Short mmCIF file of C-alpha atoms in Angstrom, two decimals:
data_model
loop_
_atom_site.label_atom_id
_atom_site.label_comp_id
_atom_site.label_asym_id
_atom_site.label_seq_id
_atom_site.Cartn_x
_atom_site.Cartn_y
_atom_site.Cartn_z
CA MET A 1 193.27 222.52 36.66
CA HIS A 2 192.88 225.41 34.24
CA THR A 3 192.29 228.63 36.16
CA LYS A 4 190.08 230.36 33.61
CA ALA A 5 186.57 228.97 33.33
CA THR A 6 184.65 227.98 30.22
CA LEU A 7 181.26 229.66 29.86
CA ILE A 8 178.40 227.78 28.18
CA VAL A 9 175.62 230.03 26.89
CA ASP A 10 172.42 228.42 25.61
CA ASP A 11 168.75 228.97 26.40
CA GLU A 12 168.09 225.20 26.27
CA LYS A 13 168.76 223.50 29.61
CA ASN A 14 169.49 220.12 28.03
CA ILE A 15 172.16 221.66 25.79
CA ARG A 16 173.81 223.38 28.75
CA LEU A 17 173.82 220.10 30.65
CA ALA A 18 175.16 218.07 27.72
CA LEU A 19 177.98 220.54 27.11
CA SER A 20 178.86 220.70 30.80
CA MET A 21 179.08 216.92 30.96
CA ALA A 22 181.21 216.86 27.80
CA LEU A 23 183.82 219.07 29.47
CA GLU A 24 184.01 217.19 32.77
CA GLN A 25 187.00 215.13 31.61
CA LEU A 26 189.03 218.24 30.75
CA ASP A 27 189.41 219.36 34.38
CA VAL A 28 188.26 222.89 33.58
CA PRO A 29 185.83 224.97 35.66
CA VAL A 30 182.54 225.41 33.81
CA GLU A 31 179.83 228.01 34.26
CA THR A 32 176.56 228.29 32.37
CA ALA A 33 174.22 231.08 31.32
CA ALA A 34 170.66 230.70 30.03
CA SER A 35 170.51 234.01 28.16
CA GLY A 36 172.67 236.61 26.47
CA ASP A 37 172.11 239.08 29.30
CA GLU A 38 173.15 236.55 31.94
CA ALA A 39 176.24 235.73 29.89
CA LEU A 40 177.27 239.39 29.69
CA GLU A 41 176.81 239.77 33.45
CA LYS A 42 179.00 236.74 34.13
CA ILE A 43 181.65 237.90 31.68
CA ALA A 44 181.79 241.31 33.37
CA ALA A 45 182.28 239.72 36.78
CA GLY A 46 184.41 236.65 36.01
CA SER A 47 187.50 235.31 34.29
CA PHE A 48 186.81 233.18 31.22
CA GLY A 49 189.11 231.75 28.59
CA ILE A 50 186.57 230.03 26.34
CA MET A 51 182.89 230.53 25.64
CA LEU A 52 180.49 228.17 23.86
CA LEU A 53 177.77 230.47 22.56
CA ASP A 54 174.41 229.68 20.98
CA LEU A 55 173.63 232.28 18.33
CA ARG A 56 169.84 232.06 18.43
CA MET A 57 168.39 232.99 21.83
CA PRO A 58 165.45 235.15 22.94
CA GLY A 59 166.29 238.71 23.99
CA THR A 60 169.97 239.55 23.62
CA ASP A 61 171.02 237.00 21.03
CA GLY A 62 174.36 235.34 20.51
CA MET A 63 175.48 237.71 17.77
CA GLU A 64 175.11 240.69 20.09
CA VAL A 65 176.99 238.86 22.84
CA LEU A 66 179.74 238.03 20.33
CA ARG A 67 180.01 241.67 19.23
CA ARG A 68 180.33 242.80 22.84
CA VAL A 69 182.90 240.15 23.68
CA ALA A 70 184.96 240.89 20.55
CA LYS A 71 185.08 244.55 21.56
CA GLU A 72 185.41 244.34 25.34
CA ARG A 73 186.98 240.91 26.06
CA PRO A 74 188.81 239.83 22.89
CA GLU A 75 190.98 237.39 24.85
CA ILE A 76 187.96 235.07 25.24
CA LYS A 77 187.95 232.44 22.49
CA VAL A 78 184.40 231.87 21.28
CA ILE A 79 182.98 228.68 19.78
CA ILE A 80 179.57 229.41 18.33
CA ILE A 81 176.66 226.95 18.29
CA THR A 82 174.34 227.02 15.30
CA ALA A 83 171.26 225.14 14.21
CA PHE A 84 171.47 222.95 11.12
CA GLY A 85 171.28 225.10 7.99
CA SER A 86 172.48 228.34 9.65
CA ILE A 87 175.78 228.54 7.79
CA ASP A 88 175.30 232.17 6.67
CA LEU A 89 174.93 233.20 10.30
CA ALA A 90 177.98 231.14 11.24
CA VAL A 91 180.04 232.85 8.53
CA GLU A 92 179.04 236.26 9.89
CA ALA A 93 180.00 235.16 13.40
CA MET A 94 183.39 233.91 12.24
CA LYS A 95 184.06 237.29 10.65
CA LEU A 96 183.24 238.93 13.98
CA GLY A 97 185.91 236.88 15.70
CA ALA A 98 184.54 233.45 16.66
CA VAL A 99 187.28 230.84 16.40
CA ASP A 100 185.18 227.76 15.57
CA PHE A 101 181.61 226.52 15.35
CA LEU A 102 179.43 223.60 16.37
CA GLN A 103 176.38 222.62 14.38
CA LYS A 104 173.44 221.00 16.15
CA PRO A 105 173.15 218.09 16.61
CA PHE A 106 176.77 217.61 17.68
CA GLU A 107 178.80 214.78 19.16
CA VAL A 108 180.14 215.04 22.72
CA ALA A 109 183.59 213.94 21.54
CA GLN A 110 183.63 216.74 18.96
CA VAL A 111 182.91 219.36 21.61
CA ARG A 112 185.54 217.98 23.95
CA GLU A 113 188.21 217.95 21.24
CA MET A 114 187.47 221.55 20.18
CA VAL A 115 187.75 222.81 23.74
CA ARG A 116 190.81 220.67 24.47
CA ARG A 117 192.67 222.23 21.55
CA LEU A 118 191.78 225.73 22.68
CA LEU A 119 192.78 225.00 26.27
CA ALA A 120 196.18 223.86 25.05
CA ARG A 121 196.71 227.33 23.56
CA GLN A 122 194.58 229.37 25.92
CA GLU A 123 197.14 232.09 26.50
CA GLU A 124 198.32 232.23 22.90
CA ALA A 125 196.99 233.89 19.79
CA ILE A 126 195.74 231.64 17.01
CA GLU A 127 198.47 231.39 14.38
CA TYR A 128 198.65 230.99 10.61
CA ALA A 129 199.06 227.22 10.76
CA ASP A 130 196.04 226.91 13.06
CA TYR A 131 193.79 228.72 10.58
CA ILE A 132 195.11 226.60 7.71
CA ALA A 133 194.33 223.42 9.67
CA LEU A 134 190.86 224.67 10.58
CA ALA A 135 190.16 225.62 6.95
CA ARG A 136 191.14 222.16 5.73
CA GLU A 137 188.92 220.51 8.33
CA ARG A 138 185.92 222.54 7.19
CA ILE A 139 186.68 221.87 3.52
CA LYS A 140 186.53 218.12 4.23
CA GLU A 141 183.12 218.66 5.82
CA GLY A 142 181.90 220.71 2.84
CA PHE A 143 181.65 224.02 4.75
CA PHE A 144 183.39 226.07 2.08
CA GLU A 145 182.23 229.50 3.28
CA ILE A 146 183.52 228.87 6.79
CA ALA A 147 186.77 227.50 5.37
CA GLY A 148 187.12 230.66 3.29
CA VAL A 149 186.90 232.84 6.40
CA TYR A 150 189.66 230.83 8.05
CA ALA A 151 191.83 231.06 4.94
CA GLN A 152 191.31 234.82 4.72
CA LYS A 153 192.34 235.19 8.36
CA ALA A 154 195.47 233.18 7.58
CA VAL A 155 196.31 235.53 4.69
CA PHE A 156 195.90 238.50 7.04
CA LEU A 157 198.36 236.94 9.51
CA ASN A 158 200.94 236.04 6.87
CA PRO A 159 200.38 237.40 3.36
CA LYS A 160 203.72 236.02 2.15
CA ARG A 161 202.87 232.31 2.28
CA PRO A 162 201.06 230.42 -0.51
CA GLU A 163 198.98 227.83 1.38
CA ALA A 164 196.02 230.05 2.26
CA LEU A 165 195.81 231.48 -1.25
CA ASN A 166 195.80 227.98 -2.70
CA LEU A 167 192.96 227.06 -0.33
CA LEU A 168 191.01 230.13 -1.41
CA GLY A 169 191.56 229.11 -5.02
CA GLY A 170 190.29 225.62 -4.32
CA ILE A 171 187.25 226.98 -2.50
CA ALA A 172 186.48 229.29 -5.42
CA GLU A 173 186.83 226.41 -7.87
CA ALA A 174 184.73 224.04 -5.76
CA THR A 175 181.94 226.62 -5.67
CA GLY A 176 182.02 227.23 -9.43
CA ASN A 177 184.15 230.37 -9.78
CA ARG A 178 187.00 229.32 -12.06
CA GLN A 179 188.12 232.87 -12.80
CA GLU A 180 188.58 233.67 -9.12
CA ALA A 181 190.27 230.32 -8.60
CA HIS A 182 192.78 231.20 -11.33
CA ARG A 183 193.59 234.48 -9.58
CA TYR A 184 194.20 232.80 -6.23
CA TYR A 185 196.31 229.97 -7.65
CA SER A 186 198.38 232.49 -9.60
CA ALA A 187 198.82 234.66 -6.51
CA ALA A 188 200.04 231.62 -4.54
CA LEU A 189 202.61 230.88 -7.25
CA ASN A 190 203.74 234.49 -7.34
CA LEU A 191 204.69 234.05 -3.68
CA ASP A 192 206.27 230.62 -4.17
CA PRO A 193 206.72 229.43 -7.76
CA ALA A 194 207.66 225.97 -6.47
CA TYR A 195 204.48 225.42 -4.43
CA GLY A 196 203.25 222.14 -5.90
CA PRO A 197 199.52 222.16 -5.05
CA ALA A 198 198.98 225.55 -6.71
CA GLN A 199 201.09 224.51 -9.72
CA LEU A 200 199.00 221.41 -10.34
CA ASN A 201 195.70 223.13 -9.59
CA LEU A 202 196.45 225.89 -12.09
CA LYS A 203 197.56 223.37 -14.73
CA ARG A 204 194.39 221.30 -14.28
CA LEU A 205 192.23 224.45 -14.30
CA ALA A 206 193.62 225.49 -17.69
CA ALA A 207 193.47 222.04 -19.27
CA THR A 208 191.10 221.17 -22.12
CA PRO A 209 188.79 219.49 -21.41
CA TYR A 210 188.49 220.97 -17.94
CA ASN A 211 188.39 218.42 -15.11
CA PRO A 212 186.78 219.82 -11.93
CA HIS A 213 187.91 216.85 -9.86
CA GLY A 214 191.20 216.50 -8.04
CA ILE A 215 191.59 219.87 -6.32
CA LEU A 216 194.77 219.74 -4.24
CA TRP A 217 194.31 221.34 -0.82
CA GLY A 218 197.94 221.03 0.21
CA ASP A 219 197.33 218.53 3.01
CA GLN A 220 200.71 216.97 2.24
CA ASP A 221 202.65 220.24 2.00
CA ARG A 222 206.37 219.95 1.91
#
């Protein structure tokens, strides 16, 4: 059994119950909190490795809890829970240090897999390759802003590799900013002139007529 507990924070009882049941198969101790204040009290008194945190709660909301945790207990990996359509809030939370997000309504299997992956690396920092993988997952789902945050974190961890810059170029292009896409693709090639996805993306970007389809995200990197 994992020694550090997972804390579920949500003001809706049915959500707390559903998440608790989702984690039963992972053999991890689970505690719940119905408010931000209760969560902070439990965090101060207990040992937690992961927290599933609803952002919108009465009183002390999830964003304030996240700020406190990022400052006082940065070792806790936080998965935020957002309502459908709250992507701007999710982006802000990711910038504050959340490692992933769930959007309501969610699937039990999705929750379990997220937590399982974090448990496998509970004592380790999230690495460059992890952020690249997370960014690509979110790109496939169409969450480009979230993917961009992951890619930027990857650049911060290793500014000498081209993959994250190529992803940022693709995100810029997919959201209509061809000039910014050109800068990112070029920056990726400055780091590695042989990096194929950025080569082909830049070539397609400059072609006449321009074809917006076929962005290469580097999923089959060499």
